[in-house]
Each structure stands twice: as C-alpha cells, then as structure tokens.
PDB file of C-alpha atoms and ligand atoms in Angstrom:
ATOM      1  CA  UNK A   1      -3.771   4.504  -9.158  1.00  0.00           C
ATOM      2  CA  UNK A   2      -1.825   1.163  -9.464  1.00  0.00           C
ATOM      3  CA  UNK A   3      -0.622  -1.447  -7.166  1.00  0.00           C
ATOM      4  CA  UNK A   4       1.949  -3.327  -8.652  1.00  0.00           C
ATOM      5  CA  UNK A   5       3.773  -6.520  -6.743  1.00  0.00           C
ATOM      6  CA  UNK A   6       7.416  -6.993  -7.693  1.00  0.00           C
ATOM      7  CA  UNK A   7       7.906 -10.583  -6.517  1.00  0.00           C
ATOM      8  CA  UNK A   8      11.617 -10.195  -7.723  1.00  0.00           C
ATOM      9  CA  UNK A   9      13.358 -13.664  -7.243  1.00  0.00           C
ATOM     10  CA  UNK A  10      11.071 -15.496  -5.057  1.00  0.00           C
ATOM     11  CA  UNK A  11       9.086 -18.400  -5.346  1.00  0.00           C
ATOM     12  CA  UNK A  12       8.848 -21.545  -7.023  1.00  0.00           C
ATOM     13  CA  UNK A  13       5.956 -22.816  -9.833  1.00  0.00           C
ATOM     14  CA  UNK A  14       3.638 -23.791  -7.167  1.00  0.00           C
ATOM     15  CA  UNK A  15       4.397 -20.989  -4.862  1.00  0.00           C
ATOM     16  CA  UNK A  16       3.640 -18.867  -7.702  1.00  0.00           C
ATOM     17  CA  UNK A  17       0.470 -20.207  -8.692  1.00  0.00           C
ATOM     18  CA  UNK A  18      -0.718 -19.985  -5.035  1.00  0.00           C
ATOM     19  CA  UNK A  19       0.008 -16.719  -4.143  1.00  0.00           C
ATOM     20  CA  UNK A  20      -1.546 -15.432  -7.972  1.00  0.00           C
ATOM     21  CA  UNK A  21      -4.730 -17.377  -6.534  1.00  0.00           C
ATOM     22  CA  UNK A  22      -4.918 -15.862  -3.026  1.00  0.00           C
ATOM     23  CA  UNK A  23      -4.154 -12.533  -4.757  1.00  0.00           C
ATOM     24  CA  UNK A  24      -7.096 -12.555  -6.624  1.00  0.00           C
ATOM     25  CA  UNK A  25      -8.886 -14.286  -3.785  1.00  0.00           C
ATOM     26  CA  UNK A  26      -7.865 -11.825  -1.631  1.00  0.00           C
ATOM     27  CA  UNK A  27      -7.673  -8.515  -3.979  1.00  0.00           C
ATOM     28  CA  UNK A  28     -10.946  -6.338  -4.179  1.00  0.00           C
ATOM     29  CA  UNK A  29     -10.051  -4.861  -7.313  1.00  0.00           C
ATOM     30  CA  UNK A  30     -12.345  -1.178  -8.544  1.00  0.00           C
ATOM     31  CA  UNK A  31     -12.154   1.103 -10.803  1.00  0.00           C
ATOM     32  CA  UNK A  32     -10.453   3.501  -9.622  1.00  0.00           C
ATOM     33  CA  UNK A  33      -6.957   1.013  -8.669  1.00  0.00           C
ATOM     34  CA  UNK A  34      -5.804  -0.975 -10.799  1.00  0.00           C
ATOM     35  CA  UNK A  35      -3.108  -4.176  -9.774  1.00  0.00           C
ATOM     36  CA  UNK A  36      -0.625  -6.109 -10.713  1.00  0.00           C
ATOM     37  CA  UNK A  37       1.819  -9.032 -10.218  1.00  0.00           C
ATOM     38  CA  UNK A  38       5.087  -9.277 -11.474  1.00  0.00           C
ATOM     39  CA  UNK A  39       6.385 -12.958 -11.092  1.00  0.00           C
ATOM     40  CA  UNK A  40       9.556 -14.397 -12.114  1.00  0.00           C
ATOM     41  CA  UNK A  41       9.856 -15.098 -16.117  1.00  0.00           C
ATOM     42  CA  UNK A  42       9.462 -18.730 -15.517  1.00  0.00           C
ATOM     43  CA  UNK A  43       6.334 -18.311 -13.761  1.00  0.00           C
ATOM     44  CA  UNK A  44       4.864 -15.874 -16.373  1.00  0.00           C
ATOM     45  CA  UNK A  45       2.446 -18.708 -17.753  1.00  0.00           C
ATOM     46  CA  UNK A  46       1.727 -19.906 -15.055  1.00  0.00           C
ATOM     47  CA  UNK A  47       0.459 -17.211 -12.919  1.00  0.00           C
ATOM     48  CA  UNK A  48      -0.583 -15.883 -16.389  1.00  0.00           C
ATOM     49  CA  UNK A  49      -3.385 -18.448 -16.742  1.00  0.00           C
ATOM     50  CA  UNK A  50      -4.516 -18.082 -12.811  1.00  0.00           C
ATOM     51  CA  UNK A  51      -5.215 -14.304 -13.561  1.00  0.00           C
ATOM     52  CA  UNK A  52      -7.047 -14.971 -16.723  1.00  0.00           C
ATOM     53  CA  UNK A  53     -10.382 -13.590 -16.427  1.00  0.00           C
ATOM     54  CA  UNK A  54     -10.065 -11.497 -13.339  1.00  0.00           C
ATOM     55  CA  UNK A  55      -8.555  -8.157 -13.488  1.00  0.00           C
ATOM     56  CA  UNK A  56      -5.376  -8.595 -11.665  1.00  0.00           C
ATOM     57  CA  UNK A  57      -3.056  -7.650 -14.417  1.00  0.00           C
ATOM     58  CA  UNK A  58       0.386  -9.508 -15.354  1.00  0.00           C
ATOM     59  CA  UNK A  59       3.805  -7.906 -15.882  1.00  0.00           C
ATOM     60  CA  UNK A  60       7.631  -8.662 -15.943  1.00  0.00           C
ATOM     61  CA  UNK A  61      10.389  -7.739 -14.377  1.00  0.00           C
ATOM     62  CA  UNK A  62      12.932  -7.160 -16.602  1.00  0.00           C
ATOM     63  CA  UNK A  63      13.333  -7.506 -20.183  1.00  0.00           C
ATOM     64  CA  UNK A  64      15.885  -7.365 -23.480  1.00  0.00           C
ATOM     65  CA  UNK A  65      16.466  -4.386 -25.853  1.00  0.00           C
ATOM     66  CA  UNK A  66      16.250  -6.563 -29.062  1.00  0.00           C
ATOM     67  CA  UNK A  67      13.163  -8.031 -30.381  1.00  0.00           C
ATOM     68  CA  UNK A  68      14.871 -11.726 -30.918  1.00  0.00           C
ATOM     69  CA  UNK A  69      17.994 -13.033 -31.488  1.00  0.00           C
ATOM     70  CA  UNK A  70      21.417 -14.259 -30.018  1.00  0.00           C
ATOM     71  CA  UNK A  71      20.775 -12.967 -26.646  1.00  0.00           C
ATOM     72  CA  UNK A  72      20.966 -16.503 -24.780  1.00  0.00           C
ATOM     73  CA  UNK A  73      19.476 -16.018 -21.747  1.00  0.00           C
ATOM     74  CA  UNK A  74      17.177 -12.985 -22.217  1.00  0.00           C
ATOM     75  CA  UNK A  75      13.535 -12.442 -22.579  1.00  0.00           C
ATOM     76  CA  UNK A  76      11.976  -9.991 -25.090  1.00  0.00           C
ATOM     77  CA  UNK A  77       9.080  -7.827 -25.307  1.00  0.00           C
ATOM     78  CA  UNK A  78       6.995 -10.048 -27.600  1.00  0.00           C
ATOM     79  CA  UNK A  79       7.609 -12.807 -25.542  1.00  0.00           C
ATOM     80  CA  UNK A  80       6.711 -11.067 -22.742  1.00  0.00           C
ATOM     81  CA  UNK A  81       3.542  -9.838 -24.912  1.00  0.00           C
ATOM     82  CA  UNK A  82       2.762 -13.219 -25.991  1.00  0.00           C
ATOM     83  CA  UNK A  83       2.455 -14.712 -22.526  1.00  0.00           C
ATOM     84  CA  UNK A  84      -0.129 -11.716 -21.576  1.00  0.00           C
ATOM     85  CA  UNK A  85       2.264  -8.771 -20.225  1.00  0.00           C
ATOM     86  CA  UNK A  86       0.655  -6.218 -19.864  1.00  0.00           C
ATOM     87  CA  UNK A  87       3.625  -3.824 -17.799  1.00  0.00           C
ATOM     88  CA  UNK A  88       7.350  -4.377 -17.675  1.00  0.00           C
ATOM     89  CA  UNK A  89       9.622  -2.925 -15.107  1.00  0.00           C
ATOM     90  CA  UNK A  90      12.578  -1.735 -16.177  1.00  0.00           C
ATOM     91  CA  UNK A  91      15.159  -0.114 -14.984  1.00  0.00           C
ATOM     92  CA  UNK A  92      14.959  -1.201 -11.389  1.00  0.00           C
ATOM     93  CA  UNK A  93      17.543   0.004  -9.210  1.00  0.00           C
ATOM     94  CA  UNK A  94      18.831  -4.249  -8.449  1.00  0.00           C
ATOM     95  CA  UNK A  95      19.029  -4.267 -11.998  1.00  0.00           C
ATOM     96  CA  UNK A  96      21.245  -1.129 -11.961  1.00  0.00           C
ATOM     97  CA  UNK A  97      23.060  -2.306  -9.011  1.00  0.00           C
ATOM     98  CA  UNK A  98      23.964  -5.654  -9.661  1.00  0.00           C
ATOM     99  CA  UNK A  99      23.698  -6.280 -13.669  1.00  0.00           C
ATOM    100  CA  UNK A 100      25.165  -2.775 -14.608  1.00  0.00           C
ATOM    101  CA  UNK A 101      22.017  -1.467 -16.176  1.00  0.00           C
ATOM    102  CA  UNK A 102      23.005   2.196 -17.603  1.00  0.00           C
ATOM    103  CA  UNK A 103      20.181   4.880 -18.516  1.00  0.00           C
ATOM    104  CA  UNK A 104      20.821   4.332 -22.089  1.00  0.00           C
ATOM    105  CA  UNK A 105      19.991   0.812 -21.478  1.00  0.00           C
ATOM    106  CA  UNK A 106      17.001   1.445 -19.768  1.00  0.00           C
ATOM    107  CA  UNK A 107      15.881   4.077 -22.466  1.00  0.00           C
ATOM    108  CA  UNK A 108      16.360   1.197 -25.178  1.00  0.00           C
ATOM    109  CA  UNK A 109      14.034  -1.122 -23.440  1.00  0.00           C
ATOM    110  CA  UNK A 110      11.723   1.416 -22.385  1.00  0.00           C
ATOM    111  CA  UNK A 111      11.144   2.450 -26.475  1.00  0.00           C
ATOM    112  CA  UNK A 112      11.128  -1.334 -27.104  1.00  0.00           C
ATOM    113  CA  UNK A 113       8.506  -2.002 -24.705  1.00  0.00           C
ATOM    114  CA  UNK A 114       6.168   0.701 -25.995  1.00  0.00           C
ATOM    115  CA  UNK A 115       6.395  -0.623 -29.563  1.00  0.00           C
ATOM    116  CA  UNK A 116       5.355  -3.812 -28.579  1.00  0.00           C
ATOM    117  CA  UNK A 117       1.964  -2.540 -26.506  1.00  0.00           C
ATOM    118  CA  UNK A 118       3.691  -2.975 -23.281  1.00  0.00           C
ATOM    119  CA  UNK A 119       3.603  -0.445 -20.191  1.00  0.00           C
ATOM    120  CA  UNK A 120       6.968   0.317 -18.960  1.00  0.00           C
ATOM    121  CA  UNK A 121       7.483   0.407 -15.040  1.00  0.00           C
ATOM    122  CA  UNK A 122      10.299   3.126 -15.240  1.00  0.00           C
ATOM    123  CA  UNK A 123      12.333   2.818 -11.604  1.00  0.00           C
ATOM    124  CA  UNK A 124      14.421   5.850 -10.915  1.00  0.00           C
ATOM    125  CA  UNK A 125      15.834   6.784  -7.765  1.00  0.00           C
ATOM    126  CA  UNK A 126      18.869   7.813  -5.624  1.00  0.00           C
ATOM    127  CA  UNK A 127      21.032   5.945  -2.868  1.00  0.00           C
ATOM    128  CA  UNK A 128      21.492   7.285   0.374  1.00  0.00           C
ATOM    129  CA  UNK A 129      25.009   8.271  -0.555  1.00  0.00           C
ATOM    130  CA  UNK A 130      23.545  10.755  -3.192  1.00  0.00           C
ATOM    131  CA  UNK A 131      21.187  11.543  -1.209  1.00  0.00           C
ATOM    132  CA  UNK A 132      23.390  12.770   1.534  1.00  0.00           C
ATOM    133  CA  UNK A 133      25.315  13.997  -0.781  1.00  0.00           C
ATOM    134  CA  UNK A 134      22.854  16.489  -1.901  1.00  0.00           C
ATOM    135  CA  UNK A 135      22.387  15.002  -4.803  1.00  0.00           C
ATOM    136  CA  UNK A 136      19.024  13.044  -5.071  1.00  0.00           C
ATOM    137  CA  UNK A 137      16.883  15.417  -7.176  1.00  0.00           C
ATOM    138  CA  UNK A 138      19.964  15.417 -10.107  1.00  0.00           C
ATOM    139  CA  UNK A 139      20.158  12.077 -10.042  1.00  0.00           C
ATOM    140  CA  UNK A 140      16.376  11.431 -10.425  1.00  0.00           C
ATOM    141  CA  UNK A 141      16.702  14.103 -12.925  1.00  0.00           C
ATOM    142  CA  UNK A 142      18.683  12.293 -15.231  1.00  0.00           C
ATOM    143  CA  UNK A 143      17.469   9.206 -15.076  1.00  0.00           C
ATOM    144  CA  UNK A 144      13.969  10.245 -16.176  1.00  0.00           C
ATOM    145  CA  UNK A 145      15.434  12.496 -18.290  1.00  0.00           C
ATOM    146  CA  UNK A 146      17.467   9.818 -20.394  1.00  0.00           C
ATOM    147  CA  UNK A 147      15.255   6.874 -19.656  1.00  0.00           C
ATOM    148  CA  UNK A 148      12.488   8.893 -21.310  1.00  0.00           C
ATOM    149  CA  UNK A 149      14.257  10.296 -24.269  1.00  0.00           C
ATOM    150  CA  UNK A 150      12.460   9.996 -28.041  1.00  0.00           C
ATOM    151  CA  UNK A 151       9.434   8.838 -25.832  1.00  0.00           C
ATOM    152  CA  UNK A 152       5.864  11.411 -26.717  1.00  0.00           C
ATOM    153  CA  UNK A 153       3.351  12.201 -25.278  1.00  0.00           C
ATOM    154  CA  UNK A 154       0.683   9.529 -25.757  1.00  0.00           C
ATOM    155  CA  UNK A 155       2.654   6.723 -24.197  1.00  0.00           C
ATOM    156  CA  UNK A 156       1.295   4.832 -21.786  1.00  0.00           C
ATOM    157  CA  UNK A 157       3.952   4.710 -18.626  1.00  0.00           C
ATOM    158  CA  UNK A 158       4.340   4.531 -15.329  1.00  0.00           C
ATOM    159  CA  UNK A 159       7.202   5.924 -13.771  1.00  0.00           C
ATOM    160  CA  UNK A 160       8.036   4.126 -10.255  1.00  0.00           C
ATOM    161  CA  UNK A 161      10.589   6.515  -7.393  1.00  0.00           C
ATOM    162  CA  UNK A 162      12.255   4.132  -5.176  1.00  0.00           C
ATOM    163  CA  UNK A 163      14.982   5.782  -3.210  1.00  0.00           C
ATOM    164  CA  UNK A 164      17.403   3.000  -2.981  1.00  0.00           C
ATOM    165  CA  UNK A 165      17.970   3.244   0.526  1.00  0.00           C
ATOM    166  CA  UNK A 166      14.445   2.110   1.250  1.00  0.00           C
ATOM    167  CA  UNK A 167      14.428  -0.648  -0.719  1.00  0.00           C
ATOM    168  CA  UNK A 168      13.946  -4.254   1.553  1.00  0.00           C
ATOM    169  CA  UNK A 169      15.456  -2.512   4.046  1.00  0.00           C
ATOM    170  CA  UNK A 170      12.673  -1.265   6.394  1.00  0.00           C
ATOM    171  CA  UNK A 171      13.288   2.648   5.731  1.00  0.00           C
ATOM    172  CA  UNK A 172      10.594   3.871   4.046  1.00  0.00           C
ATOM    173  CA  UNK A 173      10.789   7.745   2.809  1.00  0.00           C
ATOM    174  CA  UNK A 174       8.507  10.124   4.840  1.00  0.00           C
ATOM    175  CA  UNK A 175       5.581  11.049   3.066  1.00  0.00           C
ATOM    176  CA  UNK A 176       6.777  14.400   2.675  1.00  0.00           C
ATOM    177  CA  UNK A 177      10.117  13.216   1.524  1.00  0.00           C
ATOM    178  CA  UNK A 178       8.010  11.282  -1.126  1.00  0.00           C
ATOM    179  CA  UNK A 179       5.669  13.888  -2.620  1.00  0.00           C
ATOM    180  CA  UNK A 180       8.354  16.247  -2.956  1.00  0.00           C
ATOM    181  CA  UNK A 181      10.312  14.038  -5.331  1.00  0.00           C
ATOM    182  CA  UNK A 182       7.205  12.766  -7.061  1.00  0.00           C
ATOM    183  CA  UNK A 183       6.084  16.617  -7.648  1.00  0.00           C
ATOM    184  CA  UNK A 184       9.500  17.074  -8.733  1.00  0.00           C
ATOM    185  CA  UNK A 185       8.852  14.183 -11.200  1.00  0.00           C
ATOM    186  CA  UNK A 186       6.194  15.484 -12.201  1.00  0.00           C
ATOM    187  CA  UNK A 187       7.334  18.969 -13.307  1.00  0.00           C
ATOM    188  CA  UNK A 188      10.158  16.890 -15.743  1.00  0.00           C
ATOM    189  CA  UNK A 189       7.408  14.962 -17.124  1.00  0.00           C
ATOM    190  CA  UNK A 190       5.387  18.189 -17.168  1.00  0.00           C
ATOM    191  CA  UNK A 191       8.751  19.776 -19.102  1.00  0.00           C
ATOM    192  CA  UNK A 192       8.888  16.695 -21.872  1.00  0.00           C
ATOM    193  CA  UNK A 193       5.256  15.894 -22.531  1.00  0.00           C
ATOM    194  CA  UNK A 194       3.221  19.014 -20.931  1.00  0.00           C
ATOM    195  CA  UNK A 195       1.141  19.317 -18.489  1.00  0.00           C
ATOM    196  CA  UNK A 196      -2.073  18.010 -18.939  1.00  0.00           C
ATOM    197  CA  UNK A 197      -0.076  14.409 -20.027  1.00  0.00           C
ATOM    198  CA  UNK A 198       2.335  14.813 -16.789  1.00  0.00           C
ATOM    199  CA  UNK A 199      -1.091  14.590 -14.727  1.00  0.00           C
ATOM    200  CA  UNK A 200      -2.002  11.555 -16.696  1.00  0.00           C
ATOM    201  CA  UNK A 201       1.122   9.425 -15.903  1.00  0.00           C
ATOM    202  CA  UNK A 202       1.062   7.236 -12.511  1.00  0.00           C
ATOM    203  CA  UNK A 203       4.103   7.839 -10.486  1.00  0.00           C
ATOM    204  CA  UNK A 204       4.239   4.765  -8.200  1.00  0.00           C
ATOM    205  CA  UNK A 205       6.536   4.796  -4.996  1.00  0.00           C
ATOM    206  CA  UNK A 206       8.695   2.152  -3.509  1.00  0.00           C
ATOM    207  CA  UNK A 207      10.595   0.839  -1.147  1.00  0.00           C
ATOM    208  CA  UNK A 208       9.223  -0.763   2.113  1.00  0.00           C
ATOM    209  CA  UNK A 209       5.755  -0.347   1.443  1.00  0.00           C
ATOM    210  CA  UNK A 210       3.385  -1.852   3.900  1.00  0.00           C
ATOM    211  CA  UNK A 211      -0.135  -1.964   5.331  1.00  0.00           C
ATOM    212  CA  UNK A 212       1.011   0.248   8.012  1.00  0.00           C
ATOM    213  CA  UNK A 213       2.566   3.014   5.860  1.00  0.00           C
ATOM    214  CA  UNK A 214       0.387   2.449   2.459  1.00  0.00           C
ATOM    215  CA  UNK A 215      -2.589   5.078   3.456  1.00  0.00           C
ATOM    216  CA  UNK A 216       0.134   7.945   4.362  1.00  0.00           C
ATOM    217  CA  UNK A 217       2.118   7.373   1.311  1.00  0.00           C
ATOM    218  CA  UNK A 218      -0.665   7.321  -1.029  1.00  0.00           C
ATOM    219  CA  UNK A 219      -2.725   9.687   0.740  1.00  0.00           C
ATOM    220  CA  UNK A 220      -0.165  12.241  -0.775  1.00  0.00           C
ATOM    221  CA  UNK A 221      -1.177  14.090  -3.852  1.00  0.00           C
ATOM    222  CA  UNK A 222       1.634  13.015  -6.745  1.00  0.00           C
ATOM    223  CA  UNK A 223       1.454   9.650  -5.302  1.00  0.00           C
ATOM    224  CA  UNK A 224      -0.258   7.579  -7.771  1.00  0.00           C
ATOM    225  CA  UNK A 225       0.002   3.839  -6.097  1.00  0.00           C
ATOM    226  CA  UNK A 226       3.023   1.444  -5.129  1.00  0.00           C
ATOM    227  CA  UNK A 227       5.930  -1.141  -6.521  1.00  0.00           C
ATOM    228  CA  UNK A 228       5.622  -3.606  -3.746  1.00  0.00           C
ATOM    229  CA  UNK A 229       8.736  -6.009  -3.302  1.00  0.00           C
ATOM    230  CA  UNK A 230       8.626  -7.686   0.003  1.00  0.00           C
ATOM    231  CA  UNK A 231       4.918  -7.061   1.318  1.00  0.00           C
ATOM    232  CA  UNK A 232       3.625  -8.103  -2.146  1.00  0.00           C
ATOM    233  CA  UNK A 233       4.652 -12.028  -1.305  1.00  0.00           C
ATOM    234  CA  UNK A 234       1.832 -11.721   1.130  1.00  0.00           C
ATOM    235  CA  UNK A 235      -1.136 -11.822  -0.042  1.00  0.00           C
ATOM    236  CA  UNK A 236      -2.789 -10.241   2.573  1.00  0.00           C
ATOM    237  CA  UNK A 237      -0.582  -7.957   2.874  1.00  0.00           C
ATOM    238  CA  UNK A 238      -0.745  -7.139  -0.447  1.00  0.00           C
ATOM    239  CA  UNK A 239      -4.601  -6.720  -0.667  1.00  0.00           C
ATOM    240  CA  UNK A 240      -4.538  -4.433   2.516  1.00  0.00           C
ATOM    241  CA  UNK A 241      -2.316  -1.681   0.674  1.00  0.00           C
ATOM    242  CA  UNK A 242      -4.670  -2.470  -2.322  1.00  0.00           C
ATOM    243  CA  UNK A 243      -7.178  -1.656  -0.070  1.00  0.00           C
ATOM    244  CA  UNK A 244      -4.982   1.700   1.125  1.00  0.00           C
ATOM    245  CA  UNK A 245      -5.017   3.072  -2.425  1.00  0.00           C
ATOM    246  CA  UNK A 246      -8.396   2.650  -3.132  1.00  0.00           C
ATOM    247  CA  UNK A 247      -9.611   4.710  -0.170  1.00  0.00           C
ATOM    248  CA  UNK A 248      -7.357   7.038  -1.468  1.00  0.00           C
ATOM    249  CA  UNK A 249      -8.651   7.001  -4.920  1.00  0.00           C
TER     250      UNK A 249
HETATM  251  P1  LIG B 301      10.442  -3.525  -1.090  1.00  0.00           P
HETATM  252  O1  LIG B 301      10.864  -3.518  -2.630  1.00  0.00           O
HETATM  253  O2  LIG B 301       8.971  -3.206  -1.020  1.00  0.00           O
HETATM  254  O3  LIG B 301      10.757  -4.902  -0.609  1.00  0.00           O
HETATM  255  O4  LIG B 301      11.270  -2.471  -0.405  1.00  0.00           O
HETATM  256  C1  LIG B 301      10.324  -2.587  -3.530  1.00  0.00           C
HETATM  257  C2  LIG B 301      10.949  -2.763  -4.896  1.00  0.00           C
HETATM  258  O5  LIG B 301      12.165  -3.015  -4.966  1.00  0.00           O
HETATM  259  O6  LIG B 301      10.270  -2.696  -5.943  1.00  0.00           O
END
C-alpha cells in the first residue's frame, strides 16, 4: 500500500516545511504502508531535508521528457533524483487538462523516469462526459495501454485511477465503482507484464479522498492506497487515511 499527498500548487517555503514536519509528526508510518509527499518543485529541498531520516518518502509532480537541455522552465528526472525523488507523478489528469499532456507524452516521461531510478505515479482516468458516455473503461484502456508502452516487467510503478470527475470536487467514486476499474486495471497490466507482476504493482485511487471515505475505498481488494490532493494539505487529515490503509494492510 501507498499513501501519496499531491500538494499540487499550494503552499509557500514555510508552509511547506511545516506541513512536511507535522506530516512526519503526525504520520505513523509501518511496514506494510508506505507514504509520500509531493510538494511543489521549489519546495523539493526544502521539504526534502525535513523528511531526511524518517520514512516519509519525497516525490514530484510533474517532470520533463529530456534529461537536460533547452527546456527553460522544466525540471528533469535527475534533478528530481538529485534532490531525493523517490516517485514522480506523471500524467495527471490537470496536467492533461490544462498543459495538453498527450499519452505519448506521458509514455516519454514515464520511460525517462524509470531510467533514472525514479517511480512513476501513472494517473489515468476518465471525465464524467466519457463516463456517461459509456466510455470510461476505453479510455482508461488506452491510457495505460500507451503510457506503459516499451515498459517490462520489473519496473517499479504505481499506476494512480482518478476519475476526473472526482477530482477536488467532493464526488468521490463508490467503492464498487472503484474496484471495478482498478480490477479492470489490473487485468491490462496482467495482459502486458503477467500476472504474478500485475499483483505486484500498487494501483492507487483518487479523487476526494478523505478520512471519512479512506477505510471503504481501501478496504476494496485492487485498491492498493491513495493520491491525496486536497485532504493531503492537512496533516491530520492526511495521517488519518494513513491510518485507513494501514488497517487495511
Ligand atoms: P483531490 O485530488 O484529493 O483533491 O480530489 C486528488 C488528485 O488530484 O491527485
């Protein structure tokens, strides 16, 4: 299992370093869950040196294709690597959204990442018009399908489903509606890599996770954890879904 907090573009350098140290004041980390923060890039260091030597682990939210170069602006994997990344989430659907991120895009970085020793965060998921439409276990299809390509067996990835439609807006999916798409996940990843590596990879949910709704979601049996946006800038909040998974565990 895996807790992950996607702090997406919130605080500021002391916010940051606060909420890192109630996290891990807060956090009862075990064995059997691990967790993670995911600050902004310019709080990286920062937070990075508040986690060091606890096991709360540090990721990213985004990086570039390219290992260096004229990219002004970006961020690269060994950057990200050389500030203490451990995961990178890519492909999230605000990336998608509102910077035009394409599958192919997402498959570049996700190759990138894993030849620089970084876990990808994979975010797939449909909107509510596709899902309406029918058309949610296609889409999901080919976005792990294409994100994943040239990818084997022995990566280490986590693949996150956040319906769009649940996404900081208070909808969460049922847990039914969850398991069945994570099962469905499953079976593709089952497809690519076979089985016994499709049971090895954590499929994290998201979208409106909370305290009250963490035990039900992660209680279900392809549910491997949670991407927390909103109830991750809480650190209590955080540590009480933390707290979810590992009685799930
Ligand atoms: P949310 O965000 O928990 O605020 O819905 C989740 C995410 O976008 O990763």
């Amino acid at each position: 299992m895996l807790i992950a907090g996607n702090w997406k573009m919130n605080t500021d350098a002391a916010a940051a370093a606060q909420l890192a140290q109630d996290v891990c004041a807060t956090v009862r980390t075990d064995a059997g869950v691990a967790v993670a923060v995911c600050p902004p890039f310019v709080h990286l260091t920062g937070v990075g040196s508040v986690l060091q030597g606890t096991p709360v682990r540090l990721g990213a939210q985004n990086m570039h294709a390219a290992g260096s170069g004229a990219y002004t602006g970006e961020v690269s994997a060994p950057m990200l690597v050389s500030v203490g990344c451990h995961y990178v989430i890519l492909g999230h659907s605000e990336r998608r959204q509102f910077f035009g991120e394409a599958d192919d895009s997402v498959n570049a970085k996700v190759r990138q990442a894993l030849s620089h020793g970084l876990t990808p965060i994979v975010c797939v998921g449909e909107t509510l018009h596709e899902r309406k439409a029918d058309r949610a276990y296609a889409v999901v299809e080919k976005q792990v399908s294409v994100a994943l390509r040239g990818v084997d067996a022995s990566a280490p990835l986590v693949v996150a489903y956040e319906p769009v439609w649940a996404i900081g807006t208070g909808e969460t999916a049922t847990p039914a509606q969850a398991q069945s798409m994570h099962a469905y996940i499953r079976a593709l990843l089952a497809k690519q890599f076979g089985k016994a590596a499709a049971a090895d990879i954590t499929i994290l949910y998201g979208g409106s996770m909370k305290p009250a709704n963490a035990a039900d979601l992660v209680g279900q049996p392809d549910v491997d954890g949670g991407l927390i946006g909103g109830a991750s800038l809480n650190a209590r909040s955080f540590a009480a879904i933390v707290r979810a998974a590992q009685q799930a565990a």
